mmCIF file of C-alpha atoms in Angstrom:
data_model
loop_
_atom_site.group_PDB
_atom_site.id
_atom_site.type_symbol
_atom_site.label_atom_id
_atom_site.label_comp_id
_atom_site.label_asym_id
_atom_site.label_seq_id
_atom_site.Cartn_x
_atom_site.Cartn_y
_atom_site.Cartn_z
ATOM 1 C CA MET A 160 -149.727 -73.289 -39.994
ATOM 2 C CA ARG A 161 -148.233 -70.401 -41.985
ATOM 3 C CA SER A 162 -147.870 -70.146 -45.729
ATOM 4 C CA TRP A 163 -144.318 -68.775 -45.445
ATOM 5 C CA LYS A 164 -142.705 -71.654 -43.634
ATOM 6 C CA ASP A 165 -139.192 -70.262 -44.062
ATOM 7 C CA ARG A 166 -140.028 -66.911 -42.503
ATOM 8 C CA GLN A 167 -138.481 -67.833 -39.156
ATOM 9 C CA SER A 168 -135.210 -68.944 -40.688
ATOM 10 C CA ILE A 169 -134.935 -66.035 -43.097
ATOM 11 C CA PHE A 170 -135.314 -63.417 -40.394
ATOM 12 C CA SER A 171 -133.825 -65.338 -37.464
ATOM 13 C CA LEU A 172 -131.129 -62.712 -36.953
ATOM 14 C CA ALA A 173 -133.707 -59.913 -36.737
ATOM 15 C CA MET A 174 -135.989 -61.772 -34.347
ATOM 16 C CA PRO A 175 -136.032 -60.685 -30.701
ATOM 17 C CA LYS A 176 -135.535 -63.387 -28.115
ATOM 18 C CA SER A 177 -138.594 -65.519 -27.375
ATOM 19 C CA SER A 178 -138.793 -64.169 -23.824
ATOM 20 C CA VAL A 179 -138.959 -60.603 -25.165
ATOM 21 C CA GLN A 180 -141.637 -61.554 -27.678
ATOM 22 C CA THR A 181 -143.703 -63.350 -25.025
ATOM 23 C CA SER A 182 -143.491 -60.371 -22.666
ATOM 24 C CA ALA A 183 -144.478 -57.918 -25.376
ATOM 25 C CA LEU A 184 -147.360 -60.122 -26.527
ATOM 26 C CA ARG A 185 -148.638 -60.407 -22.957
ATOM 27 C CA GLN A 186 -148.586 -56.627 -22.672
ATOM 28 C CA LEU A 187 -150.388 -56.240 -25.982
ATOM 29 C CA ASN A 188 -153.165 -58.661 -25.055
ATOM 30 C CA SER A 189 -153.700 -57.144 -21.615
ATOM 31 C CA SER A 190 -153.825 -53.612 -23.008
ATOM 32 C CA ALA A 191 -156.265 -54.654 -25.733
ATOM 33 C CA ALA A 192 -158.684 -56.025 -23.149
ATOM 34 C CA ASN A 193 -159.761 -52.466 -22.378
ATOM 35 C CA SER A 194 -159.625 -49.999 -25.255
ATOM 36 C CA VAL A 195 -160.038 -47.085 -22.846
ATOM 37 C CA ASN A 196 -156.806 -48.044 -21.075
ATOM 38 C CA TYR A 197 -154.969 -48.898 -24.257
ATOM 39 C CA ASP A 198 -151.317 -48.007 -23.636
ATOM 40 C CA SER A 199 -149.672 -46.811 -26.816
ATOM 41 C CA THR A 200 -146.422 -46.283 -24.920
ATOM 42 C CA VAL A 201 -145.722 -50.032 -24.800
ATOM 43 C CA GLU A 202 -142.595 -50.487 -26.873
ATOM 44 C CA ASN A 203 -143.398 -51.577 -30.430
ATOM 45 C CA ALA A 204 -147.136 -51.858 -29.664
ATOM 46 C CA PRO A 205 -149.121 -51.320 -32.888
ATOM 47 C CA PRO A 206 -151.413 -48.248 -32.817
ATOM 48 C CA LYS A 207 -154.983 -49.110 -31.877
ATOM 49 C CA ASP A 208 -156.451 -47.478 -34.996
ATOM 50 C CA ILE A 209 -154.304 -49.706 -37.179
ATOM 51 C CA VAL A 210 -155.225 -52.822 -35.208
ATOM 52 C CA ASP A 211 -158.929 -51.937 -35.502
ATOM 53 C CA TRP A 212 -158.630 -51.419 -39.245
ATOM 54 C CA LEU A 213 -156.728 -54.665 -39.768
ATOM 55 C CA ALA A 214 -159.263 -56.557 -37.633
ATOM 56 C CA GLN A 215 -162.082 -55.214 -39.782
ATOM 57 C CA LEU A 216 -160.131 -56.199 -42.886
ATOM 58 C CA THR A 217 -159.864 -59.818 -41.684
ATOM 59 C CA LEU A 218 -163.676 -59.771 -41.374
ATOM 60 C CA LEU A 219 -163.834 -58.821 -45.069
ATOM 61 C CA GLN A 220 -164.857 -55.219 -44.435
ATOM 62 C CA GLY A 221 -163.679 -53.132 -47.348
ATOM 63 C CA VAL A 222 -162.969 -56.196 -49.497
ATOM 64 C CA PRO A 223 -164.677 -55.700 -52.897
ATOM 65 C CA PHE A 224 -167.612 -58.022 -53.439
ATOM 66 C CA GLU A 225 -166.102 -59.082 -56.780
ATOM 67 C CA TYR A 226 -163.210 -60.602 -54.828
ATOM 68 C CA LEU A 227 -165.616 -62.692 -52.752
ATOM 69 C CA VAL A 228 -167.870 -63.743 -55.642
ATOM 70 C CA PRO A 229 -165.865 -63.346 -58.864
ATOM 71 C CA TYR A 230 -168.654 -64.793 -61.027
ATOM 72 C CA SER A 231 -172.380 -64.155 -60.517
ATOM 73 C CA ALA A 232 -173.289 -67.794 -61.222
ATOM 74 C CA LEU A 233 -171.457 -68.763 -58.029
ATOM 75 C CA LEU A 234 -174.195 -67.003 -56.046
ATOM 76 C CA PRO A 235 -177.441 -67.142 -58.070
ATOM 77 C CA HIS A 236 -180.745 -65.746 -56.867
ATOM 78 C CA GLU A 237 -182.376 -67.667 -53.995
ATOM 79 C CA SER A 238 -179.181 -69.426 -52.962
ATOM 80 C CA ILE A 239 -176.886 -69.732 -49.959
ATOM 81 C CA ARG A 240 -173.182 -70.532 -49.933
ATOM 82 C CA PHE A 241 -171.320 -71.634 -46.783
ATOM 83 C CA PHE A 242 -167.563 -71.185 -46.548
ATOM 84 C CA TYR A 243 -164.448 -71.088 -44.342
ATOM 85 C CA ILE A 244 -161.918 -68.249 -44.241
ATOM 86 C CA ASP A 245 -158.386 -69.594 -44.494
ATOM 87 C CA GLU A 246 -156.167 -68.220 -41.717
ATOM 88 C CA ASN A 247 -153.132 -68.162 -43.995
ATOM 89 C CA TRP A 248 -155.084 -66.055 -46.476
ATOM 90 C CA GLN A 249 -156.039 -63.650 -43.688
ATOM 91 C CA ASP A 250 -152.417 -63.344 -42.555
ATOM 92 C CA ARG A 251 -151.244 -62.667 -46.084
ATOM 93 C CA MET A 252 -153.914 -59.990 -46.427
ATOM 94 C CA VAL A 253 -152.597 -58.336 -43.248
ATOM 95 C CA ASP A 254 -149.060 -58.626 -44.629
ATOM 96 C CA GLY A 255 -150.146 -56.881 -47.793
ATOM 97 C CA ALA A 256 -151.880 -54.115 -45.873
ATOM 98 C CA ILE A 257 -148.909 -53.299 -43.636
ATOM 99 C CA SER A 258 -146.455 -53.580 -46.522
ATOM 100 C CA VAL A 259 -147.723 -50.192 -47.728
ATOM 101 C CA GLY A 260 -145.645 -48.590 -44.988
ATOM 102 C CA VAL A 261 -142.471 -50.506 -45.835
ATOM 103 C CA SER A 262 -139.915 -48.186 -47.368
ATOM 104 C CA SER A 263 -136.665 -49.825 -46.334
ATOM 105 C CA THR A 264 -135.050 -53.111 -45.371
ATOM 106 C CA GLN A 265 -135.228 -52.016 -41.747
ATOM 107 C CA ASP A 266 -139.037 -51.652 -41.961
ATOM 108 C CA ASN A 267 -139.273 -55.061 -43.571
ATOM 109 C CA MET A 268 -137.152 -56.642 -40.834
ATOM 110 C CA PHE A 269 -139.267 -54.987 -38.140
ATOM 111 C CA ASN A 270 -142.511 -56.343 -39.632
ATOM 112 C CA ALA A 271 -140.999 -59.806 -39.886
ATOM 113 C CA ALA A 272 -139.847 -59.712 -36.268
ATOM 114 C CA TRP A 273 -143.211 -58.739 -34.833
ATOM 115 C CA TYR A 274 -145.738 -60.272 -37.222
ATOM 116 C CA GLU A 275 -146.865 -62.961 -34.740
ATOM 117 C CA ALA A 276 -147.650 -60.362 -32.081
ATOM 118 C CA LEU A 277 -149.585 -58.321 -34.641
ATOM 119 C CA TYR A 278 -151.608 -61.342 -35.787
ATOM 120 C CA ALA A 279 -152.507 -62.149 -32.175
ATOM 121 C CA GLU A 280 -153.557 -58.556 -31.544
ATOM 122 C CA VAL A 281 -155.738 -58.467 -34.666
ATOM 123 C CA GLN A 282 -157.318 -61.811 -33.761
ATOM 124 C CA ALA A 283 -158.219 -60.538 -30.282
ATOM 125 C CA GLN A 284 -159.585 -57.243 -31.587
ATOM 126 C CA ARG A 285 -161.940 -58.728 -34.174
ATOM 127 C CA LEU A 286 -163.910 -60.378 -31.350
ATOM 128 C CA LYS A 287 -164.775 -56.885 -30.094
ATOM 129 C CA ILE A 288 -165.797 -55.085 -33.269
ATOM 130 C CA ARG A 289 -169.449 -56.100 -33.328
ATOM 131 C CA THR A 290 -169.915 -55.994 -29.557
ATOM 132 C CA ASP A 291 -168.440 -52.498 -29.346
ATOM 133 C CA MET A 292 -170.945 -51.249 -31.920
ATOM 134 C CA ARG A 293 -173.814 -52.878 -30.012
ATOM 135 C CA ASN A 294 -172.564 -51.801 -26.566
ATOM 136 C CA GLN A 295 -172.251 -55.428 -25.440
ATOM 137 C CA GLU A 296 -169.625 -57.360 -23.542
ATOM 138 C CA ALA A 297 -166.656 -58.535 -25.553
ATOM 139 C CA LEU A 298 -166.871 -62.022 -27.005
ATOM 140 C CA SER A 299 -164.671 -64.836 -25.815
ATOM 141 C CA SER A 300 -163.797 -67.647 -28.177
ATOM 142 C CA SER A 301 -160.876 -70.045 -28.216
ATOM 143 C CA ASP A 302 -161.625 -71.041 -31.819
ATOM 144 C CA SER A 303 -159.679 -68.891 -34.282
ATOM 145 C CA THR A 304 -161.450 -70.452 -37.269
ATOM 146 C CA ILE A 305 -163.912 -68.166 -39.052
ATOM 147 C CA SER A 306 -166.730 -69.573 -41.133
ATOM 148 C CA GLY A 307 -169.819 -68.004 -42.587
ATOM 149 C CA PHE A 308 -172.232 -67.797 -45.470
ATOM 150 C CA LEU A 309 -173.452 -65.558 -48.262
ATOM 151 C CA PHE A 310 -177.239 -65.540 -48.641
ATOM 152 C CA ARG A 311 -178.851 -64.070 -51.758
ATOM 153 C CA SER A 312 -182.639 -64.022 -51.564
ATOM 154 C CA ILE A 313 -185.736 -61.844 -51.574
ATOM 155 C CA VAL A 314 -185.966 -62.835 -47.906
ATOM 156 C CA VAL A 315 -183.049 -60.500 -47.104
ATOM 157 C CA GLU A 316 -184.970 -57.530 -48.482
ATOM 158 C CA ALA A 317 -188.375 -58.594 -47.153
ATOM 159 C CA TRP A 318 -187.099 -59.311 -43.621
ATOM 160 C CA PRO A 319 -184.427 -56.703 -42.793
ATOM 161 C CA GLY A 320 -184.609 -57.809 -39.146
ATOM 162 C CA ILE A 321 -184.018 -61.503 -39.850
ATOM 163 C CA GLU A 322 -182.354 -63.308 -36.953
ATOM 164 C CA ILE A 323 -179.464 -65.743 -37.433
ATOM 165 C CA VAL A 324 -178.456 -68.329 -34.845
ATOM 166 C CA GLY A 325 -175.489 -70.603 -35.460
ATOM 167 C CA THR A 326 -174.746 -73.431 -33.032
ATOM 168 C CA LYS A 327 -172.150 -76.161 -32.624
ATOM 169 C CA ASP A 328 -173.166 -79.129 -30.502
ATOM 170 C CA LYS A 329 -176.211 -77.014 -29.484
ATOM 171 C CA THR A 330 -173.940 -74.244 -28.138
ATOM 172 C CA PRO A 331 -174.451 -70.818 -29.790
ATOM 173 C CA LEU A 332 -171.451 -69.477 -31.681
ATOM 174 C CA PRO A 333 -170.530 -65.772 -31.552
ATOM 175 C CA ILE A 334 -171.383 -63.751 -34.652
ATOM 176 C CA LEU A 335 -168.396 -61.672 -35.712
ATOM 177 C CA ARG A 336 -170.117 -59.851 -38.545
ATOM 178 C CA MET A 337 -173.613 -59.739 -39.999
ATOM 179 C CA ASP A 338 -174.170 -57.195 -42.765
ATOM 180 C CA ARG A 339 -176.385 -56.693 -45.772
ATOM 181 C CA LEU A 340 -173.976 -56.151 -48.666
ATOM 182 C CA SER A 341 -176.887 -55.079 -50.851
ATOM 183 C CA SER A 342 -180.668 -55.112 -50.678
ATOM 184 C CA GLY A 343 -180.709 -58.837 -51.428
ATOM 185 C CA VAL A 344 -177.348 -60.198 -50.183
ATOM 186 C CA LEU A 345 -176.519 -61.019 -46.562
ATOM 187 C CA LEU A 346 -173.054 -61.848 -45.210
ATOM 188 C CA CYS A 347 -172.644 -63.539 -41.831
ATOM 189 C CA LEU A 348 -169.404 -64.644 -40.132
ATOM 190 C CA PHE A 349 -169.113 -66.923 -37.086
ATOM 191 C CA ALA A 350 -166.275 -67.521 -34.633
ATOM 192 C CA GLY A 351 -166.039 -71.261 -35.222
ATOM 193 C CA VAL A 352 -167.775 -73.696 -37.553
ATOM 194 C CA PRO A 353 -171.503 -74.267 -36.823
ATOM 195 C CA ASP A 354 -173.200 -77.582 -37.427
ATOM 196 C CA ASP A 355 -176.638 -75.934 -37.366
ATOM 197 C CA VAL A 356 -177.721 -72.494 -38.655
ATOM 198 C CA GLN A 357 -181.238 -71.173 -38.084
ATOM 199 C CA PHE A 358 -182.889 -68.368 -40.039
ATOM 200 C CA ILE A 359 -185.695 -66.935 -37.921
ATOM 201 C CA GLU A 360 -188.394 -64.573 -39.111
ATOM 202 C CA PRO A 361 -188.257 -61.397 -37.002
ATOM 203 C CA GLY A 362 -190.829 -61.645 -34.225
ATOM 204 C CA GLU A 363 -191.973 -58.031 -34.502
ATOM 205 C CA GLY A 364 -195.655 -58.672 -33.792
ATOM 206 C CA LEU A 365 -198.206 -61.214 -32.629
ATOM 207 C CA HIS A 366 -200.282 -62.760 -35.394
ATOM 208 C CA PHE A 367 -203.300 -65.040 -35.359
ATOM 209 C CA GLY A 368 -204.415 -67.233 -38.220
ATOM 210 C CA LEU A 369 -204.919 -70.634 -39.797
ATOM 211 C CA LEU A 370 -202.732 -72.964 -41.802
ATOM 212 C CA ASP A 371 -203.562 -74.567 -45.130
ATOM 213 C CA GLY A 372 -204.752 -78.125 -44.622
ATOM 214 C CA GLN A 373 -203.568 -81.184 -46.510
ATOM 215 C CA ALA A 374 -206.726 -81.250 -48.621
ATOM 216 C CA GLU A 375 -207.091 -78.525 -51.218
ATOM 217 C CA GLY A 376 -209.087 -75.567 -49.914
ATOM 218 C CA SER A 377 -209.070 -76.811 -46.306
ATOM 219 C CA SER A 378 -207.673 -75.046 -43.241
ATOM 220 C CA GLU A 379 -206.443 -76.195 -39.841
ATOM 221 C CA VAL A 380 -204.668 -75.133 -36.665
ATOM 222 C CA LEU A 381 -201.722 -76.777 -34.975
ATOM 223 C CA VAL A 382 -202.840 -77.790 -31.489
ATOM 224 C CA ARG A 383 -200.571 -76.570 -28.694
ATOM 225 C CA GLY A 384 -200.204 -77.672 -25.096
ATOM 226 C CA LEU A 385 -201.588 -75.466 -22.312
ATOM 227 C CA GLY A 386 -199.391 -76.537 -19.402
ATOM 228 C CA LEU A 387 -202.028 -78.968 -18.103
ATOM 229 C CA PRO A 388 -202.736 -81.312 -16.343
ATOM 230 C CA GLU A 389 -200.721 -80.297 -13.313
ATOM 231 C CA ASN A 390 -199.390 -83.764 -12.478
ATOM 232 C CA GLN A 391 -198.025 -84.425 -15.992
ATOM 233 C CA PRO A 392 -198.483 -81.282 -18.075
ATOM 234 C CA LEU A 393 -198.164 -80.863 -21.800
ATOM 235 C CA GLU A 394 -195.600 -78.112 -22.451
ATOM 236 C CA GLY A 395 -197.412 -74.797 -22.678
ATOM 237 C CA GLY A 396 -197.364 -73.276 -26.162
ATOM 238 C CA GLU A 397 -195.514 -76.242 -27.687
ATOM 239 C CA GLN A 398 -196.972 -77.959 -30.745
ATOM 240 C CA LEU A 399 -198.059 -81.491 -29.863
ATOM 241 C CA ILE A 400 -196.233 -84.276 -31.711
ATOM 242 C CA THR A 401 -198.328 -87.316 -32.599
ATOM 243 C CA SER A 402 -195.476 -89.750 -33.389
ATOM 244 C CA GLY A 403 -191.754 -90.113 -33.085
ATOM 245 C CA SER A 404 -191.234 -87.892 -36.128
ATOM 246 C CA SER A 405 -191.005 -84.151 -35.509
ATOM 247 C CA ASP A 406 -192.949 -83.567 -38.739
ATOM 248 C CA ASN A 407 -196.227 -85.059 -37.459
ATOM 249 C CA TYR A 408 -198.212 -82.629 -35.315
ATOM 250 C CA LEU A 409 -201.685 -82.739 -33.835
ATOM 251 C CA THR A 410 -204.107 -80.608 -35.854
ATOM 252 C CA ALA A 411 -207.730 -79.506 -35.659
ATOM 253 C CA PRO A 412 -209.768 -78.694 -38.795
ATOM 254 C CA ALA A 413 -211.173 -75.198 -39.219
ATOM 255 C CA THR A 414 -214.267 -74.239 -41.200
ATOM 256 C CA PHE A 415 -215.768 -70.954 -42.291
ATOM 257 C CA ARG A 416 -219.211 -69.514 -41.884
ATOM 258 C CA SER A 417 -221.582 -69.717 -44.838
ATOM 259 C CA ASN A 418 -224.016 -67.006 -45.922
ATOM 260 C CA ASN A 419 -222.372 -64.503 -43.606
ATOM 261 C CA ASN A 420 -223.990 -61.468 -45.251
ATOM 262 C CA GLY A 421 -221.775 -61.959 -48.262
ATOM 263 C CA GLN A 422 -218.544 -61.788 -46.244
ATOM 264 C CA GLU A 423 -216.060 -64.579 -46.908
ATOM 265 C CA GLY A 424 -213.258 -65.884 -44.732
ATOM 266 C CA VAL A 425 -215.015 -65.650 -41.350
ATOM 267 C CA VAL A 426 -213.988 -68.575 -39.142
ATOM 268 C CA ASN A 427 -216.723 -70.646 -37.511
ATOM 269 C CA MET A 428 -215.362 -70.335 -33.993
ATOM 270 C CA GLN A 429 -217.918 -72.705 -32.449
ATOM 271 C CA ASP A 430 -216.971 -75.538 -34.798
ATOM 272 C CA LEU A 431 -213.272 -74.822 -34.273
ATOM 273 C CA GLN A 432 -213.752 -74.931 -30.510
ATOM 274 C CA GLY A 433 -215.331 -78.368 -30.800
ATOM 275 C CA ALA A 434 -212.568 -79.616 -33.148
ATOM 276 C CA ILE A 435 -209.862 -78.542 -30.703
ATOM 277 C CA LYS A 436 -211.670 -80.254 -27.823
ATOM 278 C CA THR A 437 -211.979 -83.447 -29.851
ATOM 279 C CA ALA A 438 -208.277 -83.327 -30.741
ATOM 280 C CA PHE A 439 -207.290 -83.076 -27.058
ATOM 281 C CA SER A 440 -209.665 -85.871 -26.033
ATOM 282 C CA THR A 441 -208.124 -88.330 -28.502
ATOM 283 C CA TYR A 442 -204.496 -87.225 -28.269
ATOM 284 C CA THR A 443 -201.776 -89.741 -27.399
ATOM 285 C CA THR A 444 -198.148 -88.719 -26.953
ATOM 286 C CA PRO A 445 -195.385 -90.679 -28.744
ATOM 287 C CA ASP A 446 -194.645 -92.495 -25.453
ATOM 288 C CA GLY A 447 -198.289 -93.585 -25.009
ATOM 289 C CA TYR A 448 -199.472 -90.948 -22.504
ATOM 290 C CA GLN A 449 -203.166 -89.917 -22.883
ATOM 291 C CA PRO A 450 -203.996 -86.757 -20.911
ATOM 292 C CA GLY A 451 -207.530 -86.519 -22.309
ATOM 293 C CA LEU A 452 -209.681 -83.497 -21.453
ATOM 294 C CA SER A 453 -207.589 -82.874 -18.327
ATOM 295 C CA ALA A 454 -205.178 -81.096 -20.680
ATOM 296 C CA LEU A 455 -207.839 -78.363 -21.032
ATOM 297 C CA PRO A 456 -208.760 -75.813 -18.333
ATOM 298 C CA GLU A 457 -212.024 -75.834 -16.371
ATOM 299 C CA ASP A 458 -212.797 -79.540 -16.751
ATOM 300 C CA GLY A 459 -212.373 -79.746 -20.501
ATOM 301 C CA THR A 460 -213.507 -76.307 -21.664
ATOM 302 C CA VAL A 461 -211.762 -74.596 -24.572
ATOM 303 C CA THR A 462 -211.728 -71.127 -23.039
ATOM 304 C CA SER A 463 -211.066 -67.918 -24.954
ATOM 305 C CA ALA A 464 -207.478 -67.921 -23.637
ATOM 306 C CA ALA A 465 -206.976 -71.520 -24.754
ATOM 307 C CA MET A 466 -208.410 -70.629 -28.171
ATOM 308 C CA ALA A 467 -205.994 -67.708 -28.501
ATOM 309 C CA VAL A 468 -203.019 -69.993 -27.812
ATOM 310 C CA GLN A 469 -204.125 -72.338 -30.594
ATOM 311 C CA LEU A 470 -204.497 -69.524 -33.132
ATOM 312 C CA VAL A 471 -201.106 -67.900 -32.543
ATOM 313 C CA ARG A 472 -198.897 -67.972 -35.631
ATOM 314 C CA GLY A 473 -195.277 -68.036 -34.519
ATOM 315 C CA ALA A 474 -192.300 -66.683 -36.428
ATOM 316 C CA GLY A 475 -191.142 -68.846 -39.315
ATOM 317 C CA LEU A 476 -187.866 -70.729 -39.003
ATOM 318 C CA MET A 477 -185.597 -72.325 -41.596
ATOM 319 C CA ASP A 478 -182.960 -74.714 -40.296
ATOM 320 C CA TYR A 479 -179.753 -75.708 -42.115
ATOM 321 C CA GLN A 480 -177.834 -78.625 -40.636
ATOM 322 C CA THR A 481 -174.452 -80.018 -41.580
ATOM 323 C CA PRO A 482 -174.480 -83.797 -42.128
ATOM 324 C CA SER A 483 -172.439 -85.307 -39.303
ATOM 325 C CA SER A 484 -170.430 -87.474 -41.661
ATOM 326 C CA ALA A 485 -169.493 -84.550 -43.886
ATOM 327 C CA HIS A 486 -168.667 -82.392 -40.880
ATOM 328 C CA GLN A 487 -166.369 -85.034 -39.437
ATOM 329 C CA GLN A 488 -164.689 -85.488 -42.797
ATOM 330 C CA ASP A 489 -163.994 -81.743 -43.033
ATOM 331 C CA ASN A 490 -162.395 -81.762 -39.600
ATOM 332 C CA GLU A 491 -160.054 -84.630 -40.381
#
């Protein structure tokens, strides 16, 4: 769909034949597949520097932030806003950019005759911008729709290495752009429309620790499987679910030593070892399976390695999901 529906009729006399356009477009796409072999001698092929710049423009690079968020209340502190980028709006932005070089009716007719080829070239090039900077293989996506989000939070500043994963039907979507627009604002654009977006704390180190228990002042650990028993193992490193709900996990209470020469916060490892063993001995999976102490190594011993697995604190994850009904309604 194009905003200027009468464009074809207005400039029908200036348009080259469809066979000529198709041939030129095929040459443009094949030459763009390898920037090293880009052939600027192809008749009417747009210069690569211009295509690169226009592709970056369609990914909102160089667009003033005030144009994206005209009023600060639209993006308050500790908020996230998801959006689509209208393809017609992108095309009109490209039209405006190339109109700078229009100085005659002939230039205007030329732009009108070849605008579809230029749009296709820009669309293909924007899939390569991020991968070229990261020395990765070019992305491939049949979905021309671009969606994304603006995230304004202290998290952006505290976690500069935050990881973003967007998926659709559990298939990862390519990220076209991911930039910090300021110390506290993150912009991310996807090729396609995700139904699930995960914000993952950067896993830059291995940490051990306890979690706050349900009772005030108490502590606990989330019990994890150790890949045992061999005939029907509990998934190694995975938190053990106690019911059909993914929010109910098997835990073991942790206590602290008392009168430890005035030092507070020292875990009573012997008591914790016994609590973990008790948790395994009484554990029942949601489907009724009871592995018992066979889920522990060495005939039911909570070894130092098993203890380390239980105390690992993994990277935090925040998951945003699109309600299926709302997602279907948007697509209709």
